[in-house]
C-alpha atoms as one frame of an Amber mdcrd trajectory, in Angstrom:
protein
  -4.402  -8.618  28.450  -0.730  -7.790  27.192  -1.126  -6.693  23.537   1.741
  -3.811  23.945   3.321  -4.893  20.508   0.007  -4.894  18.471  -1.213  -1.526
  20.475   2.418   0.322  19.140   1.517  -1.096  15.821  -2.125   0.195  15.920
  -0.874   3.661  17.269   1.450   3.911  14.893  -0.476   3.201  11.774  -3.534
   5.613  13.787  -0.770   8.410  13.525   0.778   8.094  10.098  -2.988   7.707
   8.268  -5.541   9.122  10.561  -7.404   6.259  10.826  -9.525   6.966  13.782
 -11.221   9.977  14.823 -12.961  11.168  17.951 -16.497   9.812  18.223 -15.646
   7.278  15.805 -18.163   4.044  15.646 -15.960   1.326  14.122 -17.243  -2.135
  12.889 -14.567  -4.934  13.005 -15.041  -7.457  10.477 -14.395 -10.690  12.391
 -14.001 -13.954  10.535 -12.820 -15.593  13.401  -9.352 -16.249  12.665  -6.525
 -14.948  14.544  -5.784 -11.821  13.036  -9.567 -10.535  13.444  -9.982 -11.382
  16.890  -6.547 -10.032  17.924  -7.727  -6.546  16.089 -11.115  -6.666  17.939
  -9.397  -7.267  21.306  -6.645  -4.892  20.739  -8.895  -1.728  19.331 -11.308
  -2.152  22.243  -8.002  -1.598  24.406  -7.021   0.880  22.688 -10.376   2.892
  22.669  -9.689   2.848  26.487  -6.532   5.154  26.099  -6.418   8.389  27.180
  -7.667  10.885  24.653  -9.359   8.390  22.524 -12.723   8.224  22.304 -14.279
   5.876  19.840 -16.477   2.710  20.000 -15.405  -0.973  18.689 -18.033  -3.310
  17.421 -17.405  -6.723  16.281 -19.278  -7.917  13.418 -19.279 -11.943  12.136
 -20.802 -12.387   8.693 -21.837 -15.998   8.573 -20.875 -17.282   5.174 -22.245
 -20.739   5.429 -19.075 -23.060   5.890 -19.628 -26.001   8.212 -18.571 -26.572
  11.740 -17.909 -23.190  12.832 -18.703 -22.497  16.221 -18.357 -18.597  17.748
 -19.798 -19.792  21.155 -16.340 -19.242  22.752 -16.162 -16.083  20.845 -19.280
 -14.248  22.199 -18.390 -15.566  25.551 -15.066 -13.499  24.929 -16.636 -10.190
  23.747 -19.349 -10.685  26.838 -16.323 -10.887  29.203 -14.841  -7.599  28.120
 -17.739  -5.722  27.302 -17.469  -5.420  23.503 -20.633  -5.078  21.320 -20.837
  -8.299  18.879 -23.038  -9.146  16.140 -23.450 -12.184  14.246 -25.028 -12.016
  10.755 -26.354 -14.858   8.256 -25.970 -14.637   5.074 -26.151 -17.195   2.033
 -22.272 -16.326   0.817 -21.314 -19.999   0.635 -24.480 -21.220  -1.199 -24.224
 -18.692  -3.910 -20.315 -19.426  -4.176 -21.290 -22.900  -4.686 -23.546 -22.148
  -7.689 -20.778 -20.042  -9.246 -17.458 -22.210  -9.163 -14.315 -21.521 -11.134
 -13.330 -23.587 -13.909 -11.924 -26.124 -11.731 -14.974 -26.441  -9.703 -13.645
 -24.231  -6.754 -15.046 -21.452  -5.351 -14.022 -18.226  -6.316 -11.909 -16.238
  -3.743 -12.215 -12.823  -5.482 -16.299 -13.338  -5.621 -16.223 -14.226  -2.063
 -14.311 -11.150  -0.879 -16.581  -8.956  -2.749 -19.597 -10.623  -1.146 -18.312
 -10.475   2.501 -17.259  -6.819   2.011 -20.944  -5.863   0.482 -22.339  -7.817
   3.564 -20.105  -6.298   6.188 -20.856  -2.621   5.222 -24.410  -3.260   4.988
 -24.462  -4.720   8.511 -21.945  -2.031   9.795 -24.575   0.818   8.439 -27.248
  -1.186  10.320 -25.628  -0.760  13.585 -24.575   2.671  13.106 -20.774   2.445
  12.142 -19.437   4.748   9.324 -16.034   2.851   9.567 -14.949  -0.904   8.755
 -11.685  -2.234  10.420 -10.188  -5.151   8.344  -7.546  -7.474   9.935  -4.997
  -7.097   7.815  -1.646  -6.935   8.314   1.942  -6.087   6.836   3.044  -9.541
   5.318  -0.458  -9.253   4.166   0.172  -6.324   2.058   3.450  -7.725   0.794
   1.742 -10.783  -0.473  -0.840  -8.746  -2.007   1.906  -6.762  -3.713   3.597
  -9.694  -5.208   0.389 -11.226  -6.117  -0.687  -8.419  -8.285   2.754  -8.210
  -9.716   3.163 -11.791 -10.495  -0.306 -12.168 -11.998  -1.711  -8.694 -12.673
   1.567  -7.128 -14.092   0.922  -3.928 -11.584   2.569  -2.517  -8.787  -0.722
  -2.395  -6.328  -1.676  -2.976  -2.664  -4.549  -2.166  -0.582  -4.510   1.214
   1.473  -4.360   1.917   4.952  -7.519   4.107   4.697  -9.856   4.118   1.670
 -13.513   6.331   1.499 -16.042   4.473  -0.662 -18.101   7.191  -1.727 -20.812
   4.953  -3.131 -21.631   3.573   0.535 -20.159   6.407   2.389 -18.161   4.112
   4.465 -14.387   4.124   4.993 -12.276   0.956   5.276  -9.205   1.277   7.669
  -6.489  -1.471   8.237  -5.055  -0.589  11.569  -2.426  -3.925  11.833  -0.690
  -2.765   8.342   2.454  -2.177  10.874   1.974  -5.307  12.530   3.644  -8.438
  11.351   2.044 -11.930  11.454   4.050 -13.356  14.039   3.485 -10.961  16.437
  -0.367 -11.164  15.979   0.216 -14.837  16.642   2.406 -14.309  20.020  -0.349
 -11.711  20.791  -2.945 -14.599  20.376  -1.193 -17.123  22.285   0.055 -15.066
  25.030  -3.201 -14.008  25.492  -5.440 -17.149  25.056  -7.673 -14.994  22.993
 -10.221 -17.306  21.020 -10.511 -17.937  17.402 -12.539 -20.348  15.103 -10.189
 -22.312  12.270 -11.789 -21.775   8.706 -13.519 -24.536   7.228 -13.342 -22.848
   3.820 -12.259 -25.603   1.490  -9.904 -23.399  -0.378  -8.117 -22.674   3.169
  -4.061 -23.247   2.520  -4.589 -24.002  -1.454  -4.487 -20.113  -2.525  -1.927
 -17.994  -4.701  -1.874 -16.111  -1.255  -0.712 -19.282   0.519   1.755 -19.663
  -2.117   3.329 -15.964  -1.708   3.025 -16.401   1.716   5.621 -19.773   1.635
   7.872 -18.317  -1.018   8.176 -15.213   1.213   8.654 -17.640   4.457  11.798
 -18.898   2.690  13.046 -15.720   1.263  13.086 -14.330   4.225  15.128 -16.925
   6.354  18.182 -15.844   3.504  17.143 -12.045   3.627  15.786 -11.465   7.058
  16.150  -7.532   6.923  14.032  -7.912   3.664  10.662  -8.059   6.020  11.552
  -4.636   7.247  12.725  -3.087   4.262   9.139  -4.585   2.588   7.107  -2.627
   4.789   9.164   0.684   4.688   8.827   0.147   0.746   5.021   0.080   0.715
   4.859   4.172   2.083   8.282   5.160   0.700   6.931   7.387  -2.076   9.744
   9.439  -2.095  12.217   7.048  -3.996   9.828   5.356  -6.206  11.094   5.204
  -9.794   9.135   3.382 -12.321   8.954   3.567 -16.230   6.735   6.623 -17.410
   5.186   6.423 -20.629   4.653   9.570 -22.612   2.405   8.258 -25.290  -0.999
  10.048 -26.218  -2.560   6.499 -25.751  -1.472   6.420 -22.089  -2.435   9.982
 -21.561  -5.819   9.380 -23.298  -6.660   6.261 -20.753  -5.743   7.575 -17.657
  -8.137  10.825 -18.430 -10.753   8.889 -19.735 -11.454   7.415 -16.194 -14.605
   9.150 -14.849 -14.432  11.832 -12.187 -16.962  11.524  -9.377 -17.933  14.957
  -7.588 -17.960  14.082  -4.006 -18.206  17.692  -2.716 -19.451  21.030  -3.995
 -18.866  24.610  -2.449 -19.643  27.316  -4.669 -17.066  27.593  -7.591 -15.127
  24.542  -5.956 -15.210  20.634  -5.731 -13.912  17.740  -4.582 -13.383  15.007
  -7.082 -12.418  11.216  -7.130 -10.727   9.685 -10.162 -10.060   5.823  -9.563
  -8.113   6.014  -6.064  -7.013   9.488  -6.408  -8.829  12.650  -4.970  -8.846
  16.369  -6.623  -9.691  19.752  -5.662 -11.075  21.606  -8.758 -11.173  25.039
  -9.246 -10.907  27.875 -11.615  -8.521  30.596 -11.985  -9.616  33.964 -11.028
  -8.887  35.439 -14.666 -10.385  32.086 -16.400 -13.631  31.558 -14.348 -14.534
  29.205 -17.034 -11.136  27.030 -17.123 -11.488  24.290 -14.564  -8.128  22.935
 -12.942  -7.735  19.923 -10.693  -5.032  19.660  -8.286  -4.451  16.227  -6.966
  -4.584  16.237  -2.870  -3.568  13.412  -0.107  -6.021  10.923   1.041  -5.679
  12.784   4.565  -6.894  15.808   3.386  -9.652  14.406   1.434 -11.084  12.664
   4.602 -10.802  15.829   6.478 -12.940  17.386   3.833 -15.606  14.469   3.599
 -15.685  14.568   7.495 -16.522  18.307   7.472 -13.315  19.127   9.184 -12.582
  21.484   7.115 -14.601  23.488   4.135 -13.084  23.651   0.749 -12.635  27.109
   0.885 -10.394  26.950   3.837  -8.495  24.177   2.378  -8.118  26.103  -0.792
  -6.615  28.913   1.235  -4.390  26.264   3.163  -2.709  25.531  -0.234  -2.860
  28.787  -2.040   0.786  28.658  -3.027   0.664  25.516  -4.327  -2.266  26.745
  -7.012  -2.057  28.075 -10.335  -4.408  31.308  -9.450
């Protein structure tokens, strides 16, 4: 099986964002589409690389859409020795009972149900990470949708720890383009199942996809620059309000304590993680040091104690 372009993308994402750790058991959310089937195949191959020690489990949630036959997918997984499970659900039945104002099923509600169900299934099969097949083009489309319809610059993360469920979401295909995935699927005859969702092809995401397709015809370099933009934190220039109202709003977000170690704590507010500590001279005063997601993951996975971590960044702290 020739998946070199996809495997290079996965390896790069793994290195940049510490997606996969030794001994991981990873559930791959398999919708049946080309993206998730290529991800399942490539992650299975990646697990065989020298120095890699993790397991891949394919999980398909039967949403209830009609005429979706997974027999070929099941046979394919059996041939490759990939553990694969199909889980029944009543998602479509519920969605039909709660349509939007136009009588269509709600994509946002469907997404929430799918994530909740796949998390539950992942835990059932002893997986503590869930991998989704979102790729680079998906990320740019999401950024545009948030900007156009939500007035914000936001995109899904390559890796995100869900403290409430103790599950980590990873997206190993973030450096792969949709075109690369389609070529890999066709070249290797990887089976897939056409979606029968009634909204398929009539969504805001589809509009973004078509708009970007035309845009890239005129500015082909933009595809790569947009991908680089998503991690180019050093050159972000936005307007920063300094009013008390904005400051109060940010500080009103609840802080969730994830770890405690004597006088040290690891907290999470929204998407951000903080080391919470007290200066030696002012033990009753609590300081919050924002830390990278990768450092928080190391702490949560017990690779590092809070005290050892504090010692390693001592020079950055107000002690």
